[in-house]
Tab-separated table of C-alpha atoms and ligand atoms in Angstrom:
chain	number	residue	atom	x	y	z
F	1	VAL	CA	-99.210	-82.074	43.699
F	2	LYS	CA	-100.770	-78.946	44.992
F	3	THR	CA	-101.447	-76.116	42.624
F	4	LEU	CA	-100.711	-72.980	44.534
F	5	GLU	CA	-102.731	-70.645	42.394
F	6	ASP	CA	-105.535	-72.394	40.669
F	7	ARG	CA	-106.577	-69.361	38.833
F	8	ALA	CA	-103.135	-68.139	38.017
F	9	PRO	CA	-102.511	-67.419	34.283
F	10	LEU	CA	-99.539	-69.725	34.582
F	11	ARG	CA	-100.057	-73.084	36.256
F	12	PHE	CA	-98.646	-76.646	36.380
F	13	THR	CA	-100.912	-79.144	34.739
F	14	ARG	CA	-98.553	-82.173	35.405
F	15	MET	CA	-95.742	-82.800	37.804
F	16	THR	CA	-95.090	-86.523	37.873
F	17	PRO	CA	-92.163	-88.910	38.232
F	18	LEU	CA	-90.993	-90.568	35.042
F	19	THR	CA	-89.442	-93.662	36.500
F	20	PRO	CA	-86.519	-94.143	36.419
F	21	ARG	CA	-85.540	-90.837	34.727
F	22	GLY	CA	-86.763	-88.089	36.943
F	23	PHE	CA	-89.685	-85.751	36.749
F	24	PHE	CA	-91.991	-84.537	34.018
F	25	LEU	CA	-93.327	-80.964	34.338
F	26	GLN	CA	-96.104	-79.628	32.038
F	27	TRP	CA	-97.586	-76.153	32.360
F	28	SER	CA	-100.356	-74.045	30.762
F	29	VAL	CA	-100.487	-70.332	30.399
F	30	THR	CA	-103.673	-68.418	29.727
F	31	PRO	CA	-102.960	-66.649	26.440
F	32	THR	CA	-102.911	-62.896	26.440
F	33	ARG	CA	-104.390	-60.761	23.722
F	34	ALA	CA	-100.933	-59.851	22.451
F	35	SER	CA	-99.396	-62.166	19.903
F	36	GLY	CA	-95.749	-63.167	20.302
F	37	ASP	CA	-93.291	-65.435	22.082
F	38	TYR	CA	-93.929	-66.646	25.595
F	39	VAL	CA	-90.464	-67.070	27.118
F	40	PHE	CA	-90.084	-69.685	29.815
F	41	SER	CA	-87.405	-70.740	32.340
F	42	VAL	CA	-87.408	-73.772	34.595
F	43	PHE	CA	-85.635	-74.070	37.943
F	44	ARG	CA	-85.320	-76.662	40.646
F	45	ALA	CA	-84.600	-76.286	44.371
F	46	GLY	CA	-84.620	-78.465	47.495
F	47	ALA	CA	-86.618	-75.840	49.369
F	48	PRO	CA	-89.536	-73.645	48.563
F	49	ASN	CA	-87.452	-70.527	48.587
F	50	GLY	CA	-84.497	-71.881	46.768
F	51	PRO	CA	-81.647	-71.536	46.031
F	52	TRP	CA	-82.832	-72.194	42.448
F	53	THR	CA	-80.778	-74.133	39.908
F	54	ARG	CA	-81.717	-73.074	36.363
F	55	LEU	CA	-82.492	-76.189	34.356
F	56	ALA	CA	-83.802	-74.698	31.103
F	57	GLY	CA	-84.424	-71.354	29.422
F	58	PRO	CA	-84.984	-68.706	28.619
F	59	LEU	CA	-86.840	-70.713	25.936
F	60	ALA	CA	-89.559	-69.481	23.699
F	61	ASN	CA	-92.903	-71.306	23.646
F	62	GLN	CA	-92.410	-74.449	25.692
F	63	TYR	CA	-95.124	-76.318	27.435
F	64	ALA	CA	-93.170	-79.125	29.224
F	65	PHE	CA	-89.864	-80.214	30.537
F	66	VAL	CA	-88.236	-83.494	31.543
F	67	ASP	CA	-85.765	-83.122	34.523
F	68	ASP	CA	-83.470	-86.093	33.969
F	69	LEU	CA	-82.071	-86.537	37.458
F	70	ARG	CA	-79.744	-89.409	36.235
F	71	THR	CA	-77.727	-86.824	34.341
F	72	ALA	CA	-78.300	-83.735	36.477
F	73	ALA	CA	-74.936	-82.478	37.573
F	74	ASP	CA	-76.311	-80.688	40.686
F	75	VAL	CA	-78.106	-83.706	42.053
F	76	THR	CA	-75.662	-86.250	43.489
F	77	GLY	CA	-75.836	-89.141	45.831
F	78	ASP	CA	-78.576	-89.163	48.442
F	79	PRO	CA	-81.203	-87.077	46.955
F	80	TYR	CA	-81.777	-89.517	44.145
F	81	ARG	CA	-80.595	-92.798	45.560
F	82	SER	CA	-83.799	-94.771	44.794
F	83	PRO	CA	-84.855	-93.809	41.295
F	84	THR	CA	-87.544	-96.452	41.155
F	85	GLN	CA	-89.244	-95.068	44.211
F	86	PHE	CA	-92.322	-92.890	43.895
F	87	SER	CA	-91.169	-90.882	46.763
F	88	LEU	CA	-87.624	-89.820	45.771
F	89	GLY	CA	-86.392	-89.497	49.303
F	90	ARG	CA	-86.436	-85.749	49.160
F	91	ARG	CA	-88.980	-83.187	47.903
F	92	PHE	CA	-87.991	-81.176	44.948
F	93	PHE	CA	-89.477	-77.795	44.210
F	94	TYR	CA	-89.892	-76.587	40.660
F	95	ARG	CA	-90.399	-73.062	39.505
F	96	VAL	CA	-91.375	-72.002	36.128
F	97	THR	CA	-91.241	-68.330	35.019
F	98	CYS	CA	-92.746	-66.842	31.943
F	99	THR	CA	-92.590	-63.522	30.220
F	100	THR	CA	-95.582	-62.957	27.987
F	101	PRO	CA	-95.522	-61.066	24.732
F	102	ALA	CA	-97.141	-58.102	26.619
F	103	GLY	CA	-94.007	-58.046	28.968
F	104	GLN	CA	-95.979	-59.541	31.981
F	105	ALA	CA	-93.735	-61.612	34.250
F	106	LEU	CA	-95.456	-64.817	35.535
F	107	GLU	CA	-94.232	-67.485	38.006
F	108	VAL	CA	-95.469	-70.652	39.457
F	109	VAL	CA	-93.881	-72.928	42.158
F	110	ASP	CA	-94.886	-76.458	43.271
F	111	ASP	CA	-93.360	-79.369	44.955
F	112	THR	CA	-93.107	-82.988	43.900
F	113	ASP	CA	-94.879	-84.269	47.104
F	114	PRO	CA	-97.444	-86.740	45.682
F	115	ASP	CA	-99.861	-86.258	48.672
F	116	LEU	CA	-100.068	-90.035	49.176
F	117	ASP	CA	-99.455	-92.058	52.243
F	118	PRO	CA	-96.836	-94.792	51.866
F	119	LEU	CA	-99.383	-97.533	51.091
F	120	HIS	CA	-101.070	-95.593	48.374
F	121	ALA	CA	-97.775	-94.437	46.971
F	122	GLN	CA	-96.756	-98.169	46.721
F	123	GLN	CA	-100.089	-98.907	45.032
F	124	TRP	CA	-99.496	-96.067	42.559
F	125	ARG	CA	-95.989	-97.244	41.729
F	126	ARG	CA	-97.229	-100.726	41.087
F	127	ALA	CA	-100.227	-99.610	38.945
F	128	ASN	CA	-98.120	-97.222	36.930
F	129	PHE	CA	-95.432	-99.857	36.366
F	130	ASP	CA	-98.055	-102.490	35.405
F	131	PHE	CA	-99.702	-100.110	32.929
F	132	ASN	CA	-96.446	-99.129	31.207
F	133	LEU	CA	-95.374	-102.714	30.954
F	134	SER	CA	-98.780	-103.828	29.562
F	135	VAL	CA	-98.889	-101.175	26.830
F	136	ARG	CA	-95.338	-101.981	25.763
F	137	ARG	CA	-96.179	-105.600	25.439
F	138	GLN	CA	-99.683	-105.350	23.954
F	139	GLY	CA	-100.012	-101.785	22.794
F	140	ILE	CA	-98.734	-99.686	19.941
F	141	PRO	CA	-96.564	-96.562	19.642
F	142	ILE	CA	-98.534	-93.420	19.558
F	143	VAL	CA	-97.435	-89.950	18.741
F	144	VAL	CA	-99.019	-87.158	20.771
F	145	LEU	CA	-99.258	-83.830	18.993
F	146	LYS	CA	-100.068	-81.312	21.667
F	147	ARG	CA	-101.983	-78.380	20.155
F	148	ARG	CA	-100.325	-75.012	20.588
F	149	ARG	CA	-102.485	-72.703	22.636
F	150	TRP	CA	-100.196	-69.719	22.889
F	151	GLY	CA	-97.437	-68.159	20.864
F	152	VAL	CA	-97.071	-66.171	17.657
F	153	ARG	CA	-100.545	-65.744	16.107
F	154	CYS	CA	-100.701	-66.666	12.481
F	155	ALA	CA	-100.961	-63.652	10.309
F	156	LYS	CA	-102.031	-65.616	7.263
F	157	CYS	CA	-105.179	-67.036	8.612
F	158	THR	CA	-106.361	-65.000	11.590
F	159	ASP	CA	-108.000	-61.627	11.928
F	160	PRO	CA	-105.443	-59.208	13.442
F	161	LYS	CA	-108.084	-57.606	15.623
F	162	THR	CA	-109.991	-60.594	17.027
F	163	GLY	CA	-107.399	-63.290	16.545
F	164	GLU	CA	-110.107	-65.561	15.188
F	165	ILE	CA	-109.370	-67.861	12.240
F	166	VAL	CA	-110.766	-66.390	9.029
F	167	ARG	CA	-109.159	-68.661	6.477
F	168	ALA	CA	-109.079	-72.432	6.426
F	169	GLY	CA	-106.411	-74.779	5.246
F	170	CYS	CA	-103.399	-72.895	6.553
F	171	VAL	CA	-100.295	-74.975	6.748
F	172	GLU	CA	-98.394	-72.423	8.928
F	173	SER	CA	-100.658	-72.863	11.841
F	174	TRP	CA	-102.521	-76.043	10.880
F	175	GLY	CA	-105.921	-74.725	12.014
F	176	THR	CA	-104.753	-73.682	15.499
F	177	ALA	CA	-104.318	-69.965	14.816
F	178	ILE	CA	-100.797	-70.283	16.389
F	179	VAL	CA	-97.713	-70.481	14.090
F	180	GLY	CA	-96.300	-74.056	14.189
F	181	GLY	CA	-99.717	-75.541	15.014
F	182	TYR	CA	-98.513	-78.284	17.344
F	183	TRP	CA	-95.626	-78.731	19.792
F	184	ASP	CA	-92.831	-81.155	19.093
F	185	PRO	CA	-94.188	-84.711	18.686
F	186	VAL	CA	-94.029	-86.881	21.838
F	187	LEU	CA	-93.835	-90.605	21.479
F	188	VAL	CA	-95.478	-92.918	24.006
F	189	TRP	CA	-96.829	-96.397	24.148
F	190	GLY	CA	-100.533	-96.775	24.382
F	191	GLN	CA	-103.449	-99.084	23.677
F	192	ARG	CA	-106.026	-98.351	20.944
F	193	SER	CA	-109.375	-100.051	21.052
F	194	PRO	CA	-111.078	-101.373	17.857
F	195	ALA	CA	-112.986	-98.701	16.050
F	196	GLN	CA	-116.564	-97.919	16.878
F	197	GLN	CA	-118.726	-96.155	14.341
F	198	THR	CA	-120.565	-93.082	15.344
F	199	THR	CA	-122.901	-90.827	13.207
F	200	THR	CA	-122.984	-87.154	13.529
F	201	VAL	CA	-125.829	-85.341	11.894
F	202	SER	CA	-125.515	-81.689	10.999
F	203	PRO	CA	-127.937	-79.675	8.916
F	204	GLU	CA	-125.658	-79.971	5.866
F	205	GLN	CA	-124.810	-83.679	6.087
F	206	ARG	CA	-124.725	-86.862	7.934
F	207	SER	CA	-121.339	-88.443	8.472
F	208	ASP	CA	-119.992	-91.591	9.891
F	209	SER	CA	-116.743	-91.494	11.775
F	210	ALA	CA	-114.728	-93.952	13.675
F	211	VAL	CA	-114.236	-93.461	17.392
F	212	TYR	CA	-111.483	-95.045	19.379
F	213	GLU	CA	-110.759	-95.400	23.111
F	214	VAL	CA	-107.109	-94.887	23.674
F	215	LYS	CA	-105.270	-95.581	26.919
F	216	LEU	CA	-102.123	-93.441	27.303
F	217	PRO	CA	-99.549	-93.009	30.052
F	218	HIS	CA	-99.815	-90.278	32.698
F	219	ALA	CA	-97.620	-87.928	30.673
F	220	PRO	CA	-98.044	-85.680	28.788
F	221	LEU	CA	-101.528	-84.556	29.874
F	222	VAL	CA	-103.710	-84.792	26.681
F	223	GLU	CA	-106.521	-82.405	26.148
F	224	ARG	CA	-109.450	-81.982	23.746
F	225	GLY	CA	-108.167	-80.785	20.432
F	226	ASP	CA	-104.785	-82.559	20.690
F	227	MET	CA	-103.962	-85.057	17.971
F	228	LEU	CA	-102.829	-88.628	18.206
F	229	VAL	CA	-100.900	-90.240	15.339
F	230	CYS	CA	-100.391	-94.001	15.143
F	231	PRO	CA	-97.260	-94.469	13.096
F	232	ARG	CA	-97.964	-98.034	12.198
F	233	ASP	CA	-101.038	-97.364	10.105
F	234	ASN	CA	-100.806	-93.446	9.990
F	235	LEU	CA	-104.229	-93.172	11.507
F	236	ARG	CA	-104.748	-89.665	12.952
F	237	LEU	CA	-107.162	-89.071	15.770
F	238	GLU	CA	-108.408	-85.911	17.337
F	239	VAL	CA	-108.881	-86.000	21.036
F	240	ASP	CA	-112.497	-85.419	22.116
F	241	GLN	CA	-112.593	-86.315	25.823
F	242	GLN	CA	-109.973	-87.231	28.338
F	243	SER	CA	-110.370	-88.960	31.645
F	244	GLN	CA	-107.823	-90.431	34.044
F	245	THR	CA	-107.341	-93.302	36.410
F	246	GLU	CA	-106.088	-92.106	39.664
F	247	ILE	CA	-104.891	-93.326	42.974
F	248	GLY	CA	-105.689	-90.616	45.499
F	249	THR	CA	-105.445	-87.596	43.190
F	250	VAL	CA	-102.335	-88.918	41.357
F	251	THR	CA	-102.821	-90.029	37.757
F	252	VAL	CA	-101.872	-93.574	36.883
F	253	HIS	CA	-102.852	-93.431	33.196
F	254	GLN	CA	-105.214	-91.572	30.921
F	255	THR	CA	-108.119	-92.771	28.769
F	256	VAL	CA	-109.165	-90.653	25.826
F	257	ARG	CA	-112.021	-90.806	23.354
F	258	ALA	CA	-110.584	-89.926	20.081
F	259	ILE	CA	-112.210	-89.427	16.671
F	260	GLU	CA	-110.670	-90.518	13.416
F	261	VAL	CA	-109.810	-87.498	11.250
F	262	ASN	CA	-110.943	-87.518	7.613
F	263	HIS	CA	-108.154	-88.438	5.262
F	264	ASP	CA	-108.562	-85.191	3.352
F	265	HIS	CA	-107.963	-83.227	6.602
F	266	LEU	CA	-105.020	-80.850	6.721
F	267	ILE	CA	-103.445	-82.794	9.605
F	268	TYR	CA	-102.411	-85.536	7.270
F	269	ARG	CA	-100.022	-83.205	5.671
F	270	PHE	CA	-98.346	-82.394	9.052
F	271	LYS	CA	-95.099	-84.334	8.884
F	272	VAL	CA	-94.402	-86.476	11.927
F	273	GLU	CA	-90.888	-87.995	12.049
F	274	THR	CA	-90.704	-90.881	14.368
F	275	GLN	CA	-87.265	-92.358	13.584
F	276	ASN	CA	-85.355	-90.392	16.105
F	277	LEU	CA	-88.074	-90.149	18.747
F	278	LYS	CA	-87.544	-92.091	22.007
F	279	PRO	CA	-90.617	-92.883	24.086
F	280	LEU	CA	-91.252	-90.419	26.865
F	281	VAL	CA	-92.598	-93.100	29.214
R	301	ZN	ZN1	-102.316	-69.765	9.712
């Protein structure tokens, strides 16, 4: 995947096949000073200049979209004949548009070409398949809570001029400064290592915390500050570092260093319903 505008305020951070469903898109927008809704639309085309089929939107405050090609009415027959193939027989182009709270119109276009030769594409397919099979057999369900980084700024805990958090413990924004705190939970299968103890020393105190290494699928992209919830023991971890295993430049899976959150932390009051969640990958 080539990012056309690396420094654009709106950019794709993931565009990856979700075998056998279709494609997963994730994007990021550099927040503007103005508080308010960021309104997104998602389009697909078979050529860089369209014609574009609207897949979603306008929707406020989205960060990702799954294009399920098995149910897409406009994609029939040939274009998606081999859903288990990494190269889907035809390149798709995706376009995401965004209207910022300040009224700025942003747009990003990219294609699904993985930039891998056939041999590496085959290796990616196998490695990705093996990883997903292995975490389903040996791993645990993990809920990814992606931290909101844009949207309506919380009036209850932030300074209206600077946007900085001036009051702790807010259950409207959960310490993120943005109303809602986190995006809708995403369920995946992952592998959590045994806990390792680490000690952090600050002028006020010395504290021990448990650190975990967690292997996660290639989507969604997990970043520092996101939360991981393990429903089986309700352990909640904050992502500290993320790295990824790649073939060429295409991500096979992610490995994150995550720190256990103290049980008196606000995030334990954030309700995560998992009953109706289906695994993304
Ligand atoms: Zn707040």
